[in-house]
Amino acid sequence: MMDQQSAAALFNQTGGPRFELIPANGIVERAIAALPSHATLTITCSPTNGIDATIDTSIALAPRFAQVIPHIAARMIRSEEHLITMLDRLAEHNVHEIFIVGGDQEKPLGPYHHGLELLQSLATHENGLHRIGIPAYPEGHPHIDTDTLNQDFAAKAPYAHYAVTQMCFDPGQVLAWLQEKRASGLQLPCYLGIPGPVKLDKLLRIAPRIGVTDSLRFLKKNLKLSRKLMRGYDPGALVNAYTPYLSESDFCIEGFHVYTFNELDTLKKEVGGV
């Protein structure tokens, strides 16, 4: 279980942490049982589950939690009409914030090939959205080169209200990335992505897809942290490493984004503040 200091740092941020869930059978009931009603949830989007599963799950959870934020994958939107229908459905259930990603769909299902095109489209008409988030990759992306990634992030930032960093075990690398972006003029607030309690074998399966291979190399050099992960990872060390920077305006850290991997029972047990 996290110590009191790290739990306080995690949960005492304005609005508290955000918990990322994956649409799956029973996830609505499990989330209601494991997480407090004042929590903020984000719901992922993948080709396996489909974007409609993301919307349906978000709508099902919305009445039970303070805020629910669906991930909208640009490449999975079938048409502009499909987009408008989704946003109308969300607005009817008081969901007015979305998180835009390009998506892992190999071939676009409709007119949007990447997140920037979707952001530009949304900026041209009324859509009922109050906030939009975008991803950030301090460790890079498995399928996008660094220069392209930086150009894409800079182009998307003016259309967004905040960014969320990929999961990373090396706080030094994330803080260095933040310093670099702030020095270049970026003012977008950032949520720092941290893993919730998760077993190493599960992390190893997903790491190549989410671009955290540098973090795995970092773990190999930090055997103490690796041993903790083998038993079930406690994010307390990461939270404590970031805590001194949370109140520094130069970093503009909005809070924490917890990648739960749907390990909600473990999360409730390990993180005493939930």
CSV table of N, CA and C in Angstrom, one decimal, residues 5-164:
chain,number,residue,atom,x,y,z
A,5,GLN,N,2.3,9.9,2.6
A,5,GLN,CA,2.8,11.1,1.9
A,5,GLN,C,2.5,11.0,0.4
A,6,SER,N,2.8,9.8,-0.2
A,6,SER,CA,2.6,9.7,-1.6
A,6,SER,C,1.1,9.6,-2.0
A,7,ALA,N,0.3,9.0,-1.1
A,7,ALA,CA,-1.1,8.9,-1.3
A,7,ALA,C,-1.7,10.3,-1.3
A,8,ALA,N,-1.3,11.1,-0.3
A,8,ALA,CA,-1.8,12.5,-0.2
A,8,ALA,C,-1.4,13.3,-1.5
A,9,ALA,N,-0.2,13.1,-1.9
A,9,ALA,CA,0.3,13.9,-3.1
A,9,ALA,C,-0.6,13.5,-4.3
A,10,LEU,N,-0.9,12.2,-4.4
A,10,LEU,CA,-1.7,11.7,-5.6
A,10,LEU,C,-3.1,12.2,-5.5
A,11,PHE,N,-3.7,12.1,-4.4
A,11,PHE,CA,-5.2,12.4,-4.3
A,11,PHE,C,-5.5,13.8,-3.9
A,12,ASN,N,-4.6,14.6,-3.5
A,12,ASN,CA,-4.9,16.0,-3.0
A,12,ASN,C,-4.7,17.0,-4.1
A,13,GLN,N,-4.4,16.6,-5.3
A,13,GLN,CA,-4.3,17.5,-6.5
A,13,GLN,C,-5.7,18.0,-6.8
A,14,THR,N,-5.8,19.2,-7.4
A,14,THR,CA,-7.1,19.7,-7.8
A,14,THR,C,-7.8,18.7,-8.7
A,15,GLY,N,-9.0,18.3,-8.2
A,15,GLY,CA,-9.8,17.4,-9.0
A,15,GLY,C,-9.4,15.9,-8.8
A,16,GLY,N,-8.2,15.7,-8.1
A,16,GLY,CA,-7.8,14.3,-7.9
A,16,GLY,C,-7.2,13.7,-9.1
A,17,PRO,N,-6.7,12.5,-9.0
A,17,PRO,CA,-6.1,11.8,-10.2
A,17,PRO,C,-7.2,11.4,-11.2
A,18,ARG,N,-6.8,11.1,-12.4
A,18,ARG,CA,-7.7,10.5,-13.4
A,18,ARG,C,-7.3,9.0,-13.5
A,19,PHE,N,-8.3,8.2,-13.6
A,19,PHE,CA,-8.1,6.7,-13.7
A,19,PHE,C,-8.5,6.3,-15.1
A,20,GLU,N,-7.6,5.7,-15.9
A,20,GLU,CA,-7.8,5.2,-17.2
A,20,GLU,C,-8.3,3.8,-17.2
A,21,LEU,N,-9.5,3.5,-17.8
A,21,LEU,CA,-10.1,2.2,-17.9
A,21,LEU,C,-10.2,1.7,-19.3
A,22,ILE,N,-10.2,0.4,-19.5
A,22,ILE,CA,-10.3,-0.2,-20.8
A,22,ILE,C,-11.7,-0.8,-20.9
A,23,PRO,N,-12.5,-0.5,-22.0
A,23,PRO,CA,-13.8,-1.1,-22.1
A,23,PRO,C,-13.7,-2.6,-22.1
A,24,ALA,N,-14.4,-3.3,-21.3
A,24,ALA,CA,-14.4,-4.8,-21.2
A,24,ALA,C,-15.6,-5.2,-20.5
A,25,ASN,N,-15.9,-6.5,-20.6
A,25,ASN,CA,-17.1,-7.1,-19.9
A,25,ASN,C,-17.0,-6.8,-18.4
A,26,GLY,N,-18.0,-6.3,-17.8
A,26,GLY,CA,-18.1,-6.1,-16.4
A,26,GLY,C,-17.3,-4.9,-15.9
A,27,ILE,N,-16.7,-4.1,-16.7
A,27,ILE,CA,-15.9,-3.0,-16.2
A,27,ILE,C,-16.7,-1.9,-15.6
A,28,VAL,N,-18.0,-1.7,-16.0
A,28,VAL,CA,-18.8,-0.7,-15.4
A,28,VAL,C,-19.1,-1.1,-13.9
A,29,GLU,N,-19.5,-2.3,-13.7
A,29,GLU,CA,-19.8,-2.8,-12.4
A,29,GLU,C,-18.6,-2.8,-11.5
A,30,ARG,N,-17.4,-3.2,-12.0
A,30,ARG,CA,-16.2,-3.2,-11.3
A,30,ARG,C,-15.7,-1.8,-10.9
A,31,ALA,N,-15.9,-0.9,-11.8
A,31,ALA,CA,-15.5,0.5,-11.5
A,31,ALA,C,-16.4,1.1,-10.4
A,32,ILE,N,-17.7,0.9,-10.5
A,32,ILE,CA,-18.6,1.4,-9.5
A,32,ILE,C,-18.2,0.8,-8.1
A,33,ALA,N,-17.8,-0.5,-8.1
A,33,ALA,CA,-17.5,-1.1,-6.8
A,33,ALA,C,-16.2,-0.7,-6.2
A,34,ALA,N,-15.2,-0.3,-7.1
A,34,ALA,CA,-13.9,-0.1,-6.6
A,34,ALA,C,-13.5,1.4,-6.5
A,35,LEU,N,-14.1,2.3,-7.3
A,35,LEU,CA,-13.7,3.6,-7.3
A,35,LEU,C,-14.7,4.6,-6.7
A,36,PRO,N,-14.3,5.7,-6.0
A,36,PRO,CA,-15.2,6.6,-5.4
A,36,PRO,C,-16.0,7.4,-6.4
A,37,SER,N,-17.2,7.8,-6.1
A,37,SER,CA,-18.0,8.5,-7.0
A,37,SER,C,-17.5,9.9,-7.4
A,38,HIS,N,-16.5,10.4,-6.6
A,38,HIS,CA,-15.9,11.7,-7.0
A,38,HIS,C,-14.8,11.6,-8.0
A,39,ALA,N,-14.5,10.4,-8.4
A,39,ALA,CA,-13.3,10.1,-9.3
A,39,ALA,C,-13.6,10.6,-10.7
A,40,THR,N,-12.5,10.9,-11.4
A,40,THR,CA,-12.5,11.2,-12.9
A,40,THR,C,-12.0,9.9,-13.6
A,41,LEU,N,-12.8,9.5,-14.6
A,41,LEU,CA,-12.4,8.3,-15.3
A,41,LEU,C,-12.1,8.7,-16.8
A,42,THR,N,-11.2,8.0,-17.4
A,42,THR,CA,-11.0,8.1,-18.9
A,42,THR,C,-11.1,6.8,-19.5
A,43,ILE,N,-11.8,6.7,-20.6
A,43,ILE,CA,-12.1,5.4,-21.2
A,43,ILE,C,-11.4,5.2,-22.5
A,44,THR,N,-10.6,4.2,-22.7
A,44,THR,CA,-9.7,4.1,-23.8
A,44,THR,C,-10.5,3.6,-25.1
A,45,CYS,N,-9.8,3.7,-26.2
A,45,CYS,CA,-10.5,3.3,-27.5
A,45,CYS,C,-9.5,2.5,-28.3
A,46,SER,N,-9.9,1.3,-28.8
A,46,SER,CA,-9.0,0.5,-29.5
A,46,SER,C,-9.7,-0.2,-30.6
A,47,PRO,N,-9.0,-0.7,-31.7
A,47,PRO,CA,-9.6,-1.4,-32.7
A,47,PRO,C,-10.3,-2.7,-32.2
A,48,THR,N,-9.7,-3.3,-31.2
A,48,THR,CA,-10.3,-4.6,-30.6
A,48,THR,C,-11.7,-4.4,-30.1
A,49,ASN,N,-11.9,-3.3,-29.3
A,49,ASN,CA,-13.2,-3.1,-28.7
A,49,ASN,C,-14.1,-2.2,-29.5
A,50,GLY,N,-13.5,-1.3,-30.4
A,50,GLY,CA,-14.3,-0.4,-31.2
A,50,GLY,C,-14.7,0.9,-30.5
A,51,ILE,N,-14.8,1.9,-31.2
A,51,ILE,CA,-15.1,3.2,-30.6
A,51,ILE,C,-16.5,3.3,-30.0
A,52,ASP,N,-17.4,2.5,-30.5
A,52,ASP,CA,-18.8,2.5,-30.0
A,52,ASP,C,-18.8,2.0,-28.5
A,53,ALA,N,-17.9,1.0,-28.3
A,53,ALA,CA,-17.8,0.4,-26.9
A,53,ALA,C,-17.2,1.5,-26.0
A,54,THR,N,-16.4,2.4,-26.5
A,54,THR,CA,-15.9,3.5,-25.6
A,54,THR,C,-17.0,4.4,-25.3
A,55,ILE,N,-17.8,4.8,-26.3
A,55,ILE,CA,-18.9,5.7,-26.0
A,55,ILE,C,-19.9,5.1,-25.1
A,56,ASP,N,-20.3,3.8,-25.4
A,56,ASP,CA,-21.3,3.1,-24.5
A,56,ASP,C,-20.8,3.0,-23.1
A,57,THR,N,-19.6,2.7,-22.9
A,57,THR,CA,-19.0,2.5,-21.5
A,57,THR,C,-19.0,3.9,-20.8
A,58,SER,N,-18.6,4.9,-21.6
A,58,SER,CA,-18.6,6.3,-21.0
A,58,SER,C,-20.0,6.7,-20.5
A,59,ILE,N,-21.0,6.5,-21.4
A,59,ILE,CA,-22.3,6.9,-21.0
A,59,ILE,C,-22.8,6.1,-19.8
A,60,ALA,N,-22.5,4.8,-19.8
A,60,ALA,CA,-22.9,4.0,-18.6
A,60,ALA,C,-22.3,4.4,-17.3
A,61,LEU,N,-21.1,4.9,-17.4
A,61,LEU,CA,-20.4,5.3,-16.1
A,61,LEU,C,-20.7,6.8,-15.7
A,62,ALA,N,-21.1,7.6,-16.7
A,62,ALA,CA,-21.2,9.0,-16.5
A,62,ALA,C,-22.1,9.4,-15.3
A,63,PRO,N,-23.3,8.7,-15.1
A,63,PRO,CA,-24.1,9.1,-14.0
A,63,PRO,C,-23.6,8.7,-12.6
A,64,ARG,N,-22.5,7.9,-12.6
A,64,ARG,CA,-22.0,7.4,-11.3
A,64,ARG,C,-20.7,8.0,-10.8
A,65,PHE,N,-20.1,8.9,-11.7
A,65,PHE,CA,-18.9,9.5,-11.4
A,65,PHE,C,-18.9,11.0,-11.7
A,66,ALA,N,-17.9,11.7,-11.0
A,66,ALA,CA,-17.9,13.1,-11.2
A,66,ALA,C,-17.6,13.5,-12.6
A,67,GLN,N,-16.8,12.8,-13.3
A,67,GLN,CA,-16.4,13.1,-14.7
A,67,GLN,C,-16.0,11.8,-15.4
A,68,VAL,N,-16.4,11.7,-16.6
A,68,VAL,CA,-16.0,10.6,-17.5
A,68,VAL,C,-15.6,11.1,-18.8
A,69,ILE,N,-14.4,10.7,-19.3
A,69,ILE,CA,-13.8,11.3,-20.5
A,69,ILE,C,-13.5,10.2,-21.5
A,70,PRO,N,-14.2,10.1,-22.6
A,70,PRO,CA,-13.9,9.1,-23.6
A,70,PRO,C,-12.7,9.4,-24.4
A,71,HIS,N,-11.9,8.4,-24.8
A,71,HIS,CA,-10.9,8.6,-25.8
A,71,HIS,C,-11.5,8.5,-27.2
A,72,ILE,N,-11.3,9.4,-28.1
A,72,ILE,CA,-11.8,9.4,-29.4
A,72,ILE,C,-10.7,9.2,-30.4
A,73,ALA,N,-10.7,8.0,-31.0
A,73,ALA,CA,-9.6,7.7,-32.0
A,73,ALA,C,-10.0,8.2,-33.4
A,74,ALA,N,-9.2,9.1,-33.9
A,74,ALA,CA,-9.6,9.8,-35.2
A,74,ALA,C,-9.7,8.8,-36.3
A,75,ARG,N,-8.9,7.8,-36.4
A,75,ARG,CA,-8.9,6.8,-37.5
A,75,ARG,C,-10.1,5.8,-37.4
A,76,MET,N,-10.8,5.9,-36.3
A,76,MET,CA,-11.9,5.0,-36.1
A,76,MET,C,-13.3,5.6,-36.3
A,77,ILE,N,-13.3,6.9,-36.7
A,77,ILE,CA,-14.5,7.6,-36.9
A,77,ILE,C,-14.9,7.4,-38.4
A,78,ARG,N,-16.1,6.9,-38.6
A,78,ARG,CA,-16.5,6.4,-39.9
A,78,ARG,C,-16.9,7.6,-40.9
A,79,SER,N,-17.4,8.7,-40.3
A,79,SER,CA,-17.8,9.8,-41.1
A,79,SER,C,-18.0,11.0,-40.2
A,80,GLU,N,-18.2,12.1,-40.8
A,80,GLU,CA,-18.5,13.3,-40.0
A,80,GLU,C,-19.9,13.1,-39.3
A,81,GLU,N,-20.8,12.5,-39.9
A,81,GLU,CA,-22.1,12.2,-39.3
A,81,GLU,C,-21.9,11.3,-38.1
A,82,HIS,N,-21.0,10.3,-38.2
A,82,HIS,CA,-20.7,9.4,-37.1
A,82,HIS,C,-20.2,10.2,-35.9
A,83,LEU,N,-19.2,11.2,-36.2
A,83,LEU,CA,-18.7,12.0,-35.2
A,83,LEU,C,-19.7,12.9,-34.5
A,84,ILE,N,-20.6,13.5,-35.3
A,84,ILE,CA,-21.6,14.4,-34.7
A,84,ILE,C,-22.6,13.5,-33.8
A,85,THR,N,-22.9,12.4,-34.3
A,85,THR,CA,-23.8,11.5,-33.5
A,85,THR,C,-23.2,11.1,-32.2
A,86,MET,N,-21.9,10.8,-32.2
A,86,MET,CA,-21.2,10.4,-31.0
A,86,MET,C,-21.2,11.6,-30.0
A,87,LEU,N,-20.9,12.8,-30.5
A,87,LEU,CA,-20.8,14.0,-29.6
A,87,LEU,C,-22.2,14.3,-29.1
A,88,ASP,N,-23.2,14.2,-29.9
A,88,ASP,CA,-24.6,14.5,-29.4
A,88,ASP,C,-25.0,13.5,-28.3
A,89,ARG,N,-24.6,12.2,-28.5
A,89,ARG,CA,-24.9,11.2,-27.5
A,89,ARG,C,-24.2,11.6,-26.2
A,90,LEU,N,-23.0,11.9,-26.3
A,90,LEU,CA,-22.2,12.3,-25.1
A,90,LEU,C,-22.8,13.5,-24.4
A,91,ALA,N,-23.1,14.5,-25.2
A,91,ALA,CA,-23.7,15.7,-24.6
A,91,ALA,C,-25.0,15.5,-23.9
A,92,GLU,N,-25.8,14.6,-24.4
A,92,GLU,CA,-27.1,14.2,-23.8
A,92,GLU,C,-26.9,13.6,-22.4
A,93,HIS,N,-25.7,13.0,-22.2
A,93,HIS,CA,-25.4,12.4,-20.9
A,93,HIS,C,-24.4,13.3,-20.1
A,94,ASN,N,-24.3,14.6,-20.5
A,94,ASN,CA,-23.5,15.5,-19.8
A,94,ASN,C,-22.0,15.2,-19.8
A,95,VAL,N,-21.6,14.6,-20.9
A,95,VAL,CA,-20.1,14.3,-21.1
A,95,VAL,C,-19.6,15.4,-22.1
A,96,HIS,N,-18.8,16.3,-21.6
A,96,HIS,CA,-18.4,17.4,-22.5
A,96,HIS,C,-16.9,17.5,-22.6
A,97,GLU,N,-16.2,16.5,-22.3
A,97,GLU,CA,-14.8,16.5,-22.4
A,97,GLU,C,-14.4,15.2,-23.1
A,98,ILE,N,-13.4,15.3,-24.1
A,98,ILE,CA,-12.9,14.1,-24.8
A,98,ILE,C,-11.4,14.2,-24.8
A,99,PHE,N,-10.8,13.0,-25.1
A,99,PHE,CA,-9.4,12.9,-25.2
A,99,PHE,C,-9.1,12.3,-26.6
A,100,ILE,N,-8.4,13.1,-27.5
A,100,ILE,CA,-8.2,12.7,-28.9
A,100,ILE,C,-6.9,12.0,-29.1
A,101,VAL,N,-7.0,10.9,-29.7
A,101,VAL,CA,-5.8,10.2,-30.2
A,101,VAL,C,-5.9,9.8,-31.6
A,102,GLY,N,-4.8,9.5,-32.3
A,102,GLY,CA,-4.8,9.1,-33.7
A,102,GLY,C,-5.5,7.8,-33.8
A,103,GLY,N,-5.1,6.9,-32.9
A,103,GLY,CA,-5.7,5.5,-32.9
A,103,GLY,C,-4.8,4.5,-33.6
A,104,ASP,N,-5.0,3.2,-33.1
A,104,ASP,CA,-4.2,2.1,-33.7
A,104,ASP,C,-4.8,1.4,-34.8
A,105,GLN,N,-5.9,1.9,-35.3
A,105,GLN,CA,-6.6,1.4,-36.5
A,105,GLN,C,-5.6,1.5,-37.7
A,106,GLU,N,-5.3,0.4,-38.3
A,106,GLU,CA,-4.2,0.4,-39.4
A,106,GLU,C,-4.7,1.2,-40.6
A,107,LYS,N,-5.9,1.1,-41.0
A,107,LYS,CA,-6.5,1.8,-42.1
A,107,LYS,C,-7.6,2.7,-41.6
A,108,PRO,N,-7.6,4.0,-41.8
A,108,PRO,CA,-8.7,4.9,-41.3
A,108,PRO,C,-10.1,4.4,-41.8
A,109,LEU,N,-11.1,4.4,-41.0
A,109,LEU,CA,-12.4,4.0,-41.4
A,109,LEU,C,-13.2,5.1,-42.0
A,110,GLY,N,-12.6,6.3,-41.9
A,110,GLY,CA,-13.4,7.5,-42.4
A,110,GLY,C,-12.4,8.6,-42.9
A,111,PRO,N,-12.8,9.8,-42.7
A,111,PRO,CA,-12.1,10.9,-43.3
A,111,PRO,C,-10.9,11.4,-42.4
A,112,TYR,N,-10.7,10.9,-41.2
A,112,TYR,CA,-9.7,11.4,-40.4
A,112,TYR,C,-8.5,10.5,-40.3
A,113,HIS,N,-7.3,10.9,-40.7
A,113,HIS,CA,-6.2,10.0,-40.7
A,113,HIS,C,-5.3,10.2,-39.5
A,114,HIS,N,-5.5,11.3,-38.8
A,114,HIS,CA,-4.7,11.4,-37.5
A,114,HIS,C,-5.4,12.5,-36.6
A,115,GLY,N,-4.9,12.6,-35.4
A,115,GLY,CA,-5.6,13.4,-34.4
A,115,GLY,C,-5.7,14.9,-34.8
A,116,LEU,N,-4.7,15.4,-35.5
A,116,LEU,CA,-4.7,16.8,-35.8
A,116,LEU,C,-5.8,17.1,-36.8
A,117,GLU,N,-6.1,16.3,-37.7
A,117,GLU,CA,-7.2,16.5,-38.7
A,117,GLU,C,-8.5,16.6,-37.9
A,118,LEU,N,-8.7,15.7,-36.9
A,118,LEU,CA,-9.9,15.7,-36.1
A,118,LEU,C,-10.0,17.0,-35.3
A,119,LEU,N,-8.9,17.4,-34.7
A,119,LEU,CA,-8.9,18.6,-33.9
A,119,LEU,C,-9.3,19.8,-34.7
A,120,GLN,N,-8.7,19.9,-35.9
A,120,GLN,CA,-9.0,21.0,-36.8
A,120,GLN,C,-10.5,21.0,-37.2
A,121,SER,N,-11.0,19.8,-37.5
A,121,SER,CA,-12.4,19.7,-37.8
A,121,SER,C,-13.3,20.2,-36.7
A,122,LEU,N,-13.0,19.8,-35.5
A,122,LEU,CA,-13.8,20.2,-34.3
A,122,LEU,C,-13.8,21.7,-34.1
A,123,ALA,N,-12.7,22.3,-34.4
A,123,ALA,CA,-12.5,23.7,-34.2
A,123,ALA,C,-13.4,24.6,-35.1
A,124,THR,N,-14.0,23.9,-36.2
A,124,THR,CA,-14.7,24.7,-37.2
A,124,THR,C,-16.2,24.7,-36.9
A,125,HIS,N,-16.7,24.0,-35.9
A,125,HIS,CA,-18.2,24.0,-35.7
A,125,HIS,C,-18.5,23.8,-34.2
A,126,GLU,N,-19.7,24.2,-33.8
A,126,GLU,CA,-20.1,24.0,-32.4
A,126,GLU,C,-20.3,22.5,-32.1
A,127,ASN,N,-19.8,22.0,-31.0
A,127,ASN,CA,-19.9,20.6,-30.7
A,127,ASN,C,-20.2,20.3,-29.3
A,128,GLY,N,-20.4,21.3,-28.4
A,128,GLY,CA,-20.8,21.1,-27.1
A,128,GLY,C,-19.6,20.7,-26.2
A,129,LEU,N,-18.4,20.7,-26.7
A,129,LEU,CA,-17.2,20.3,-25.9
A,129,LEU,C,-16.7,21.4,-25.0
A,130,HIS,N,-16.3,21.1,-23.8
A,130,HIS,CA,-15.8,22.1,-22.9
A,130,HIS,C,-14.2,22.0,-22.8
A,131,ARG,N,-13.8,20.8,-23.0
A,131,ARG,CA,-12.3,20.5,-22.9
A,131,ARG,C,-11.9,19.4,-23.8
A,132,ILE,N,-10.7,19.5,-24.3
A,132,ILE,CA,-10.1,18.5,-25.2
A,132,ILE,C,-8.7,18.2,-24.7
A,133,GLY,N,-8.3,16.9,-24.6
A,133,GLY,CA,-7.0,16.6,-24.2
A,133,GLY,C,-6.3,15.8,-25.3
A,134,ILE,N,-4.9,15.9,-25.3
A,134,ILE,CA,-4.2,15.2,-26.3
A,134,ILE,C,-3.0,14.4,-25.6
A,135,PRO,N,-2.5,13.4,-26.3
A,135,PRO,CA,-1.4,12.6,-25.7
A,135,PRO,C,0.0,13.3,-25.9
A,136,ALA,N,0.9,13.0,-25.0
A,136,ALA,CA,2.3,13.4,-25.1
A,136,ALA,C,3.2,12.3,-24.9
A,137,TYR,N,4.4,12.3,-25.6
A,137,TYR,CA,5.3,11.1,-25.6
A,137,TYR,C,6.7,11.5,-25.2
A,138,PRO,N,7.0,11.7,-23.9
A,138,PRO,CA,8.4,12.0,-23.5
A,138,PRO,C,9.4,10.9,-23.9
A,139,GLU,N,9.0,9.7,-24.1
A,139,GLU,CA,9.9,8.6,-24.4
A,139,GLU,C,9.7,8.2,-25.9
A,140,GLY,N,9.0,9.0,-26.7
A,140,GLY,CA,8.8,8.7,-28.1
A,140,GLY,C,7.6,7.7,-28.3
A,141,HIS,N,7.4,7.4,-29.5
A,141,HIS,CA,6.3,6.5,-30.0
A,141,HIS,C,6.8,5.4,-30.8
A,142,PRO,N,6.3,4.2,-30.6
A,142,PRO,CA,6.9,3.0,-31.3
A,142,PRO,C,6.7,3.1,-32.8
A,143,HIS,N,5.8,3.9,-33.4
A,143,HIS,CA,5.6,3.9,-34.8
A,143,HIS,C,5.8,5.3,-35.4
A,144,ILE,N,6.3,6.3,-34.7
A,144,ILE,CA,6.4,7.6,-35.2
A,144,ILE,C,7.8,8.2,-34.8
A,145,ASP,N,8.6,8.7,-35.7
A,145,ASP,CA,9.9,9.2,-35.4
A,145,ASP,C,9.8,10.5,-34.6
A,146,THR,N,10.9,10.8,-33.9
A,146,THR,CA,10.8,11.9,-32.9
A,146,THR,C,10.5,13.2,-33.5
A,147,ASP,N,11.1,13.6,-34.7
A,147,ASP,CA,10.9,14.9,-35.3
A,147,ASP,C,9.4,15.0,-35.7
A,148,THR,N,8.9,14.0,-36.3
A,148,THR,CA,7.4,14.0,-36.7
A,148,THR,C,6.6,14.2,-35.4
A,149,LEU,N,6.9,13.4,-34.4
A,149,LEU,CA,6.1,13.5,-33.1
A,149,LEU,C,6.1,14.9,-32.5
A,150,ASN,N,7.3,15.5,-32.5
A,150,ASN,CA,7.4,16.9,-31.9
A,150,ASN,C,6.6,17.9,-32.8
A,151,GLN,N,6.7,17.8,-34.1
A,151,GLN,CA,6.0,18.7,-35.0
A,151,GLN,C,4.5,18.5,-34.8
A,152,ASP,N,4.0,17.2,-34.7
A,152,ASP,CA,2.6,16.9,-34.5
A,152,ASP,C,2.1,17.5,-33.2
A,153,PHE,N,2.9,17.3,-32.1
A,153,PHE,CA,2.4,17.8,-30.8
A,153,PHE,C,2.3,19.3,-30.8
A,154,ALA,N,3.3,20.0,-31.4
A,154,ALA,CA,3.3,21.4,-31.5
A,154,ALA,C,2.1,21.9,-32.3
A,155,ALA,N,1.7,21.2,-33.4
A,155,ALA,CA,0.6,21.6,-34.2
A,155,ALA,C,-0.8,21.4,-33.5
A,156,LYS,N,-0.8,20.3,-32.6
A,156,LYS,CA,-2.1,20.0,-31.9
A,156,LYS,C,-2.3,20.9,-30.7
A,157,ALA,N,-1.2,21.3,-30.1
A,157,ALA,CA,-1.3,22.0,-28.8
A,157,ALA,C,-2.3,23.2,-28.8
A,158,PRO,N,-2.3,24.0,-29.9
A,158,PRO,CA,-3.2,25.2,-29.8
A,158,PRO,C,-4.7,24.8,-29.8
A,159,TYR,N,-5.0,23.6,-30.2
A,159,TYR,CA,-6.4,23.1,-30.2
A,159,TYR,C,-6.9,22.4,-28.9
A,160,ALA,N,-5.9,22.2,-28.0
A,160,ALA,CA,-6.2,21.4,-26.8
A,160,ALA,C,-6.1,22.2,-25.6
A,161,HIS,N,-6.7,21.7,-24.5
A,161,HIS,CA,-6.7,22.3,-23.2
A,161,HIS,C,-5.7,21.7,-22.2
A,162,TYR,N,-5.2,20.5,-22.5
A,162,TYR,CA,-4.2,19.9,-21.7
A,162,TYR,C,-3.6,18.7,-22.5
A,163,ALA,N,-2.5,18.1,-21.9
A,163,ALA,CA,-1.9,16.9,-22.5
A,163,ALA,C,-1.7,15.9,-21.4
A,164,VAL,N,-1.7,14.6,-21.7
A,164,VAL,CA,-1.4,13.6,-20.8
A,164,VAL,C,-0.2,12.8,-21.3
